[in-house]
């Protein structure tokens, strides 16, 4: 299986399966002399870790990351720093229960990757989905922690804004609420309502989808590139590469089709410091594939978890029709743990965008320009 690498100058290659001994990655292209400890990455992994509330899978994985290479103590400060060489990261899998999957070994879960992996490779790792399991996303989160250190002026955060049909009230948006509930929800009222909704879904053995919103503040104007390297196309591709993602929007997204040109215009003025100022951000911080200096805003939708207890019609690998129920431990709504994963993908895209911008342009031109 190819295509395990993501990024251009800041590159991530992941390896490992859900029920193998470990998962890991190699991060290539990280600049030298950046202070880096495993604890710096662990904070993000702890947000994604399973089994933290009744609303996520009960698989118990401590997800303790080890840094295997690419760092050493700085002779001056004694602090552990990156050396500019490839950084190897490893997380042991400790709570595999392959026997949970015995019943579906030869059967295809509707909505999962079972049929397509078999159709393509003639073999599939049925134990927890193997490589198609979102276990792989732990390495994206760890690598995203390194990416954040490459762009320290950028603040990246994410929130769950919809579970099933239930949207937050955007008037209630409070970033400080995100860490106060098990959903990463910025609306305390919605979080209370979601609790009851998701309990019903979970107890009935069903599942539901969700929408996650991401924001990056502090990205200067100029990152990204036109045409095939558009920052928005790279971000959309990065988010779409996540398991269960079925929709991505940047800025106004699908709703921009409903706006007139006047409504959608992010009007420009000059601020008190003589810099460009926008009256709104329908563009989501990207124009012509290049960052505008406004917050970058993206949303992505995840589908309902396909592993459900309710019997569904399916087929097996020997050409028979079957009825399938998926036991084992699953997230009733994968959107919750997708929040830190989405943040990591945004960090990876932006770190790569920053290094490429620096590679081609060096220091950005000083704006406004002097008139000749
Ligand atoms: C954080 C996260 C956790 C997930 N957990 C599960 C799970 O417990 N059970 C499941 O069937 N799918 C889960 N998924 C989704 C599957 O990995 C995904 O649907 C499957 O690989 C098929 O790929 P596709 O949905 O991208 O087409 C999860 C996805 C994410 C992002």
GROMACS .gro file of C-alpha atoms and ligand atoms in nm:
model
  403
    1UNK     CA    1   0.000   0.000   0.000
    2UNK     CA    2   0.154   0.331  -0.107
    3UNK     CA    3   0.053   0.690  -0.019
    4UNK     CA    4   0.153   0.691   0.345
    5UNK     CA    5   0.328   1.028   0.316
    6UNK     CA    6   0.176   1.375   0.348
    7UNK     CA    7   0.327   1.722   0.288
    8UNK     CA    8   0.602   1.876   0.074
    9UNK     CA    9   0.879   2.038   0.281
   10UNK     CA   10   0.730   1.938   0.615
   11UNK     CA   11   0.656   1.572   0.550
   12UNK     CA   12   0.483   1.311   0.757
   13UNK     CA   13   0.502   0.937   0.686
   14UNK     CA   14   0.296   0.712   0.912
   15UNK     CA   15   0.302   0.335   0.963
   16UNK     CA   16   0.121   0.078   1.172
   17UNK     CA   17  -0.219  -0.084   1.213
   18UNK     CA   18  -0.495  -0.083   1.469
   19UNK     CA   19  -0.402  -0.426   1.607
   20UNK     CA   20  -0.027  -0.436   1.533
   21UNK     CA   21   0.228  -0.393   1.813
   22UNK     CA   22   0.269  -0.019   1.757
   23UNK     CA   23   0.196   0.277   1.534
   24UNK     CA   24   0.457   0.532   1.435
   25UNK     CA   25   0.568   0.804   1.202
   26UNK     CA   26   0.866   0.983   1.058
   27UNK     CA   27   0.852   1.363   1.037
   28UNK     CA   28   1.093   1.496   0.779
   29UNK     CA   29   1.185   1.859   0.714
   30UNK     CA   30   1.149   1.997   1.064
   31UNK     CA   31   1.390   2.290   1.109
   32UNK     CA   32   1.669   2.248   1.368
   33UNK     CA   33   1.700   2.393   1.717
   34UNK     CA   34   1.331   2.382   1.807
   35UNK     CA   35   1.286   2.273   2.170
   36UNK     CA   36   1.096   1.942   2.161
   37UNK     CA   37   0.999   1.697   2.436
   38UNK     CA   38   0.754   1.407   2.419
   39UNK     CA   39   0.538   1.600   2.668
   40UNK     CA   40   0.489   1.877   2.409
   41UNK     CA   41   0.312   1.624   2.186
   42UNK     CA   42   0.141   1.431   2.463
   43UNK     CA   43  -0.092   1.722   2.545
   44UNK     CA   44  -0.251   1.692   2.201
   45UNK     CA   45  -0.256   1.310   2.208
   46UNK     CA   46  -0.435   1.322   2.544
   47UNK     CA   47  -0.716   1.522   2.382
   48UNK     CA   48  -0.761   1.252   2.115
   49UNK     CA   49  -0.709   0.951   2.342
   50UNK     CA   50  -0.996   0.699   2.346
   51UNK     CA   51  -1.191   0.599   2.656
   52UNK     CA   52  -1.202   0.942   2.818
   53UNK     CA   53  -1.581   0.966   2.842
   54UNK     CA   54  -1.880   0.742   2.781
   55UNK     CA   55  -1.921   0.917   2.444
   56UNK     CA   56  -1.606   0.772   2.285
   57UNK     CA   57  -1.479   0.419   2.227
   58UNK     CA   58  -1.395   0.232   2.548
   59UNK     CA   59  -1.070   0.100   2.402
   60UNK     CA   60  -0.809   0.201   2.663
   61UNK     CA   61  -0.497   0.329   2.490
   62UNK     CA   62  -0.263   0.550   2.696
   63UNK     CA   63  -0.108   0.669   2.366
   64UNK     CA   64   0.227   0.748   2.527
   65UNK     CA   65   0.448   0.884   2.251
   66UNK     CA   66   0.823   0.819   2.238
   67UNK     CA   67   1.063   1.032   2.036
   68UNK     CA   68   1.312   0.792   1.878
   69UNK     CA   69   1.527   1.025   1.669
   70UNK     CA   70   1.588   1.376   1.544
   71UNK     CA   71   1.650   1.540   1.884
   72UNK     CA   72   1.943   1.590   2.121
   73UNK     CA   73   2.029   1.815   2.415
   74UNK     CA   74   2.141   2.159   2.304
   75UNK     CA   75   2.499   2.211   2.431
   76UNK     CA   76   2.425   2.572   2.534
   77UNK     CA   77   2.089   2.538   2.709
   78UNK     CA   78   2.081   2.166   2.786
   79UNK     CA   79   1.726   2.169   2.647
   80UNK     CA   80   1.630   1.889   2.409
   81UNK     CA   81   1.601   2.037   2.059
   82UNK     CA   82   1.540   1.917   1.705
   83UNK     CA   83   1.853   1.851   1.498
   84UNK     CA   84   1.699   1.906   1.154
   85UNK     CA   85   1.712   1.532   1.082
   86UNK     CA   86   1.413   1.301   1.056
   87UNK     CA   87   1.209   1.271   1.375
   88UNK     CA   88   1.082   0.922   1.453
   89UNK     CA   89   0.782   0.884   1.684
   90UNK     CA   90   0.634   0.564   1.824
   91UNK     CA   91   0.320   0.475   2.021
   92UNK     CA   92   0.263   0.121   2.148
   93UNK     CA   93  -0.076  -0.039   2.095
   94UNK     CA   94  -0.168  -0.188   2.431
   95UNK     CA   95  -0.542  -0.264   2.422
   96UNK     CA   96  -0.606  -0.472   2.110
   97UNK     CA   97  -0.887  -0.726   2.122
   98UNK     CA   98  -0.871  -0.900   1.787
   99UNK     CA   99  -1.127  -1.162   1.890
  100UNK     CA  100  -1.395  -0.888   1.887
  101UNK     CA  101  -1.363  -0.891   1.510
  102UNK     CA  102  -1.383  -1.270   1.453
  103UNK     CA  103  -1.750  -1.254   1.350
  104UNK     CA  104  -1.694  -0.990   1.081
  105UNK     CA  105  -1.367  -1.142   0.956
  106UNK     CA  106  -1.520  -1.236   0.622
  107UNK     CA  107  -1.811  -0.989   0.619
  108UNK     CA  108  -1.820  -0.632   0.495
  109UNK     CA  109  -1.952  -0.358   0.722
  110UNK     CA  110  -2.168  -0.121   0.515
  111UNK     CA  111  -2.000   0.220   0.516
  112UNK     CA  112  -1.657   0.089   0.622
  113UNK     CA  113  -1.348   0.021   0.412
  114UNK     CA  114  -1.384  -0.360   0.428
  115UNK     CA  115  -1.516  -0.429   0.077
  116UNK     CA  116  -1.289  -0.179  -0.101
  117UNK     CA  117  -0.969  -0.300   0.070
  118UNK     CA  118  -1.054  -0.659  -0.029
  119UNK     CA  119  -1.151  -0.552  -0.383
  120UNK     CA  120  -0.818  -0.370  -0.423
  121UNK     CA  121  -0.562  -0.577  -0.231
  122UNK     CA  122  -0.723  -0.921  -0.210
  123UNK     CA  123  -0.645  -0.912   0.163
  124UNK     CA  124  -0.762  -0.690   0.445
  125UNK     CA  125  -0.672  -0.664   0.810
  126UNK     CA  126  -1.011  -0.725   0.970
  127UNK     CA  127  -0.867  -0.674   1.321
  128UNK     CA  128  -1.003  -0.330   1.406
  129UNK     CA  129  -0.986  -0.225   1.043
  130UNK     CA  130  -0.605  -0.247   1.023
  131UNK     CA  131  -0.470   0.051   0.836
  132UNK     CA  132  -0.819   0.191   0.769
  133UNK     CA  133  -0.865   0.238   1.144
  134UNK     CA  134  -0.852   0.591   1.279
  135UNK     CA  135  -0.581   0.463   1.514
  136UNK     CA  136  -0.346   0.599   1.246
  137UNK     CA  137  -0.466   0.951   1.324
  138UNK     CA  138  -0.282   0.942   1.658
  139UNK     CA  139   0.041   0.988   1.461
  140UNK     CA  140  -0.107   1.284   1.274
  141UNK     CA  141  -0.187   1.441   1.609
  142UNK     CA  142   0.168   1.381   1.739
  143UNK     CA  143   0.321   1.521   1.417
  144UNK     CA  144   0.078   1.813   1.433
  145UNK     CA  145   0.229   1.897   1.773
  146UNK     CA  146   0.569   1.934   1.604
  147UNK     CA  147   0.412   2.136   1.320
  148UNK     CA  148   0.271   2.383   1.572
  149UNK     CA  149   0.624   2.442   1.700
  150UNK     CA  150   0.740   2.530   1.349
  151UNK     CA  151   0.482   2.813   1.338
  152UNK     CA  152   0.475   2.942   1.697
  153UNK     CA  153   0.297   3.267   1.602
  154UNK     CA  154  -0.007   3.073   1.482
  155UNK     CA  155  -0.284   2.963   1.720
  156UNK     CA  156  -0.482   2.665   1.600
  157UNK     CA  157  -0.802   2.552   1.764
  158UNK     CA  158  -1.108   2.347   1.685
  159UNK     CA  159  -1.459   2.290   1.812
  160UNK     CA  160  -1.751   2.059   1.747
  161UNK     CA  161  -2.036   2.270   1.606
  162UNK     CA  162  -2.295   2.005   1.518
  163UNK     CA  163  -2.381   1.654   1.636
  164UNK     CA  164  -2.636   1.469   1.425
  165UNK     CA  165  -2.895   1.732   1.326
  166UNK     CA  166  -2.824   1.946   1.636
  167UNK     CA  167  -2.621   2.262   1.567
  168UNK     CA  168  -2.474   2.495   1.826
  169UNK     CA  169  -2.619   2.844   1.867
  170UNK     CA  170  -2.334   3.057   1.732
  171UNK     CA  171  -2.446   3.345   1.955
  172UNK     CA  172  -2.335   3.131   2.252
  173UNK     CA  173  -1.987   3.067   2.110
  174UNK     CA  174  -1.731   3.077   2.393
  175UNK     CA  175  -1.388   2.923   2.325
  176UNK     CA  176  -1.330   2.877   2.698
  177UNK     CA  177  -1.624   2.628   2.705
  178UNK     CA  178  -1.448   2.389   2.467
  179UNK     CA  179  -1.246   2.225   2.746
  180UNK     CA  180  -1.540   2.218   2.989
  181UNK     CA  181  -1.739   1.941   2.823
  182UNK     CA  182  -1.659   1.602   2.666
  183UNK     CA  183  -1.752   1.725   2.314
  184UNK     CA  184  -1.511   2.017   2.257
  185UNK     CA  185  -1.832   2.221   2.221
  186UNK     CA  186  -1.813   2.603   2.244
  187UNK     CA  187  -2.182   2.634   2.340
  188UNK     CA  188  -2.251   2.509   2.696
  189UNK     CA  189  -2.626   2.476   2.632
  190UNK     CA  190  -2.577   2.268   2.320
  191UNK     CA  191  -2.328   2.043   2.503
  192UNK     CA  192  -2.589   1.964   2.770
  193UNK     CA  193  -2.844   1.878   2.501
  194UNK     CA  194  -2.593   1.666   2.306
  195UNK     CA  195  -2.527   1.461   2.617
  196UNK     CA  196  -2.885   1.329   2.621
  197UNK     CA  197  -2.897   1.287   2.246
  198UNK     CA  198  -2.573   1.090   2.229
  199UNK     CA  199  -2.670   0.874   2.527
  200UNK     CA  200  -2.979   0.763   2.332
  201UNK     CA  201  -2.773   0.696   2.021
  202UNK     CA  202  -2.508   0.504   2.216
  203UNK     CA  203  -2.753   0.293   2.418
  204UNK     CA  204  -2.941   0.192   2.106
  205UNK     CA  205  -2.614   0.074   1.945
  206UNK     CA  206  -2.648   0.336   1.671
  207UNK     CA  207  -2.421   0.625   1.569
  208UNK     CA  208  -2.438   0.980   1.435
  209UNK     CA  209  -2.230   1.227   1.234
  210UNK     CA  210  -2.090   1.568   1.324
  211UNK     CA  211  -1.939   1.893   1.196
  212UNK     CA  212  -1.607   2.028   1.326
  213UNK     CA  213  -1.489   2.388   1.282
  214UNK     CA  214  -1.120   2.480   1.277
  215UNK     CA  215  -0.955   2.817   1.305
  216UNK     CA  216  -0.595   2.936   1.268
  217UNK     CA  217  -0.514   3.283   1.395
  218UNK     CA  218  -0.188   3.463   1.331
  219UNK     CA  219  -0.119   3.336   0.979
  220UNK     CA  220   0.033   3.634   0.795
  221UNK     CA  221  -0.074   3.729   0.443
  222UNK     CA  222   0.120   3.539   0.179
  223UNK     CA  223   0.135   3.169   0.275
  224UNK     CA  224   0.010   2.925   0.017
  225UNK     CA  225   0.039   2.942  -0.360
  226UNK     CA  226  -0.179   2.986  -0.666
  227UNK     CA  227  -0.316   2.718  -0.897
  228UNK     CA  228  -0.223   2.362  -0.792
  229UNK     CA  229  -0.072   2.461  -0.458
  230UNK     CA  230  -0.371   2.659  -0.331
  231UNK     CA  231  -0.374   2.668   0.046
  232UNK     CA  232  -0.747   2.595   0.044
  233UNK     CA  233  -0.707   2.297  -0.187
  234UNK     CA  234  -0.426   2.158   0.032
  235UNK     CA  235  -0.634   2.208   0.343
  236UNK     CA  236  -0.938   2.046   0.184
  237UNK     CA  237  -0.724   1.752   0.072
  238UNK     CA  238  -0.568   1.720   0.420
  239UNK     CA  239  -0.906   1.717   0.594
  240UNK     CA  240  -1.061   1.489   0.333
  241UNK     CA  241  -0.774   1.242   0.395
  242UNK     CA  242  -0.916   1.182   0.743
  243UNK     CA  243  -1.129   0.877   0.812
  244UNK     CA  244  -1.503   0.931   0.785
  245UNK     CA  245  -1.480   1.284   0.640
  246UNK     CA  246  -1.741   1.343   0.371
  247UNK     CA  247  -1.746   1.722   0.339
  248UNK     CA  248  -1.506   2.016   0.375
  249UNK     CA  249  -1.580   2.389   0.364
  250UNK     CA  250  -1.350   2.689   0.376
  251UNK     CA  251  -1.496   3.016   0.507
  252UNK     CA  252  -1.855   3.060   0.389
  253UNK     CA  253  -1.825   2.727   0.207
  254UNK     CA  254  -2.143   2.584   0.056
  255UNK     CA  255  -2.341   2.880   0.187
  256UNK     CA  256  -2.147   3.119  -0.038
  257UNK     CA  257  -2.370   2.998  -0.322
  258UNK     CA  258  -2.663   3.167  -0.142
  259UNK     CA  259  -2.494   3.508  -0.108
  260UNK     CA  260  -2.490   3.799  -0.351
  261UNK     CA  261  -2.160   3.957  -0.455
  262UNK     CA  262  -2.228   4.247  -0.218
  263UNK     CA  263  -2.297   4.018   0.075
  264UNK     CA  264  -1.993   3.804   0.008
  265UNK     CA  265  -1.749   4.094  -0.045
  266UNK     CA  266  -1.496   4.111   0.237
  267UNK     CA  267  -1.460   4.490   0.209
  268UNK     CA  268  -1.114   4.634   0.270
  269UNK     CA  269  -1.002   4.946   0.457
  270UNK     CA  270  -0.676   5.067   0.610
  271UNK     CA  271  -0.639   5.016   0.986
  272UNK     CA  272  -0.476   5.253   1.238
  273UNK     CA  273  -0.133   5.100   1.163
  274UNK     CA  274  -0.168   5.154   0.790
  275UNK     CA  275  -0.228   4.783   0.729
  276UNK     CA  276  -0.502   4.607   0.532
  277UNK     CA  277  -0.822   4.548   0.728
  278UNK     CA  278  -1.119   4.336   0.621
  279UNK     CA  279  -1.477   4.405   0.729
  280UNK     CA  280  -1.572   4.035   0.722
  281UNK     CA  281  -1.418   3.695   0.648
  282UNK     CA  282  -1.642   3.508   0.406
  283UNK     CA  283  -1.324   3.392   0.230
  284UNK     CA  284  -1.210   3.201   0.539
  285UNK     CA  285  -0.872   3.375   0.531
  286UNK     CA  286  -0.766   3.255   0.185
  287UNK     CA  287  -0.787   3.434  -0.153
  288UNK     CA  288  -0.630   3.301  -0.472
  289UNK     CA  289  -0.492   3.010  -0.270
  290UNK     CA  290  -0.290   3.254  -0.054
  291UNK     CA  291  -0.354   3.354   0.308
  292UNK     CA  292  -0.501   3.703   0.359
  293UNK     CA  293  -0.380   3.755   0.717
  294UNK     CA  294  -0.732   3.695   0.850
  295UNK     CA  295  -0.812   3.382   1.053
  296UNK     CA  296  -0.822   3.070   0.840
  297UNK     CA  297  -1.156   2.902   0.897
  298UNK     CA  298  -1.248   2.553   0.779
  299UNK     CA  299  -1.523   2.307   0.861
  300UNK     CA  300  -1.549   1.937   0.795
  301UNK     CA  301  -1.833   1.687   0.826
  302UNK     CA  302  -1.785   1.331   0.945
  303UNK     CA  303  -2.036   1.060   0.867
  304UNK     CA  304  -2.198   0.841   1.134
  305UNK     CA  305  -1.971   0.558   1.256
  306UNK     CA  306  -2.036   0.262   1.029
  307UNK     CA  307  -1.979  -0.003   1.300
  308UNK     CA  308  -2.324  -0.026   1.460
  309UNK     CA  309  -2.511  -0.293   1.657
  310UNK     CA  310  -2.827  -0.265   1.445
  311UNK     CA  311  -2.838  -0.553   1.194
  312UNK     CA  312  -2.776  -0.439   0.833
  313UNK     CA  313  -2.782  -0.621   0.501
  314UNK     CA  314  -2.440  -0.689   0.355
  315UNK     CA  315  -2.231  -0.950   0.173
  316UNK     CA  316  -1.926  -1.161   0.257
  317UNK     CA  317  -1.599  -1.210   0.071
  318UNK     CA  318  -1.724  -1.544  -0.069
  319UNK     CA  319  -2.019  -1.390  -0.251
  320UNK     CA  320  -2.300  -1.459  -0.002
  321UNK     CA  321  -2.561  -1.220   0.130
  322UNK     CA  322  -2.542  -1.183   0.509
  323UNK     CA  323  -2.688  -0.983   0.793
  324UNK     CA  324  -2.421  -0.803   0.991
  325UNK     CA  325  -2.405  -0.650   1.342
  326UNK     CA  326  -2.079  -0.496   1.458
  327UNK     CA  327  -1.983  -0.566   1.818
  328UNK     CA  328  -1.656  -0.444   1.968
  329UNK     CA  329  -1.572  -0.097   2.095
  330UNK     CA  330  -1.659   0.193   1.869
  331UNK     CA  331  -1.706   0.568   1.884
  332UNK     CA  332  -2.082   0.643   1.866
  333UNK     CA  333  -1.981   0.976   1.709
  334UNK     CA  334  -1.632   0.996   1.563
  335UNK     CA  335  -1.663   1.375   1.540
  336UNK     CA  336  -1.558   1.421   1.903
  337UNK     CA  337  -1.212   1.270   1.869
  338UNK     CA  338  -1.184   1.419   1.519
  339UNK     CA  339  -1.147   1.769   1.672
  340UNK     CA  340  -0.779   1.735   1.778
  341UNK     CA  341  -0.712   1.537   1.460
  342UNK     CA  342  -0.851   1.818   1.242
  343UNK     CA  343  -0.643   2.071   1.434
  344UNK     CA  344  -0.334   1.859   1.363
  345UNK     CA  345  -0.405   1.849   0.989
  346UNK     CA  346  -0.444   2.228   0.984
  347UNK     CA  347  -0.110   2.261   1.169
  348UNK     CA  348   0.063   2.025   0.924
  349UNK     CA  349  -0.067   2.216   0.620
  350UNK     CA  350   0.034   2.552   0.766
  351UNK     CA  351   0.383   2.443   0.877
  352UNK     CA  352   0.439   2.310   0.526
  353UNK     CA  353   0.296   2.632   0.379
  354UNK     CA  354   0.526   2.844   0.596
  355UNK     CA  355   0.841   2.651   0.500
  356UNK     CA  356   0.752   2.662   0.130
  357UNK     CA  357   0.680   3.034   0.148
  358UNK     CA  358   1.015   3.091   0.319
  359UNK     CA  359   1.185   2.869   0.059
  360UNK     CA  360   1.053   3.060  -0.241
  361UNK     CA  361   1.013   3.417  -0.114
  362UNK     CA  362   1.225   3.445   0.201
  363UNK     CA  363   1.104   3.759   0.380
  364UNK     CA  364   0.761   3.875   0.253
  365UNK     CA  365   0.753   4.208   0.066
  366UNK     CA  366   0.687   4.510   0.283
  367UNK     CA  367   0.327   4.628   0.227
  368UNK     CA  368   0.207   4.896   0.142
  369UNK     CA  369   0.443   4.961  -0.148
  370UNK     CA  370   0.601   5.300  -0.209
  371UNK     CA  371   0.456   5.459  -0.525
  372UNK     CA  372   0.728   5.521  -0.784
  373LIG     C1  373  -1.135   0.979   1.541
  373LIG     C2  374  -1.205   0.874   1.459
  373LIG     C3  375  -1.248   0.757   1.521
  373LIG     C4  376  -1.313   0.658   1.447
  373LIG     N1  377  -1.360   0.547   1.513
  373LIG     C5  378  -1.433   0.456   1.443
  373LIG     C6  379  -1.491   0.344   1.511
  373LIG     O1  380  -1.479   0.330   1.633
  373LIG     N2  381  -1.560   0.254   1.436
  373LIG     C7  382  -1.578   0.270   1.301
  373LIG     O2  383  -1.643   0.189   1.239
  373LIG     N3  384  -1.525   0.374   1.235
  373LIG     C8  385  -1.453   0.467   1.303
  373LIG     N4  386  -1.400   0.574   1.235
  373LIG     C9  387  -1.422   0.587   1.090
  373LIG    C10  388  -1.353   0.483   1.004
  373LIG     O3  389  -1.214   0.479   1.030
  373LIG    C11  390  -1.378   0.512   0.856
  373LIG     O4  391  -1.516   0.532   0.835
  373LIG    C12  392  -1.335   0.396   0.768
  373LIG     O5  393  -1.194   0.388   0.769
  373LIG    C13  394  -1.380   0.410   0.621
  373LIG     O6  395  -1.321   0.522   0.562
  373LIG     P1  396  -1.406   0.645   0.508
  373LIG     O7  397  -1.518   0.665   0.605
  373LIG     O8  398  -1.310   0.759   0.510
  373LIG     O9  399  -1.456   0.610   0.372
  373LIG    C14  400  -1.333   0.675   1.307
  373LIG    C15  401  -1.289   0.793   1.246
  373LIG    C16  402  -1.226   0.893   1.320
  373LIG    C17  403  -1.183   1.021   1.252
   0.00000   0.00000   0.00000
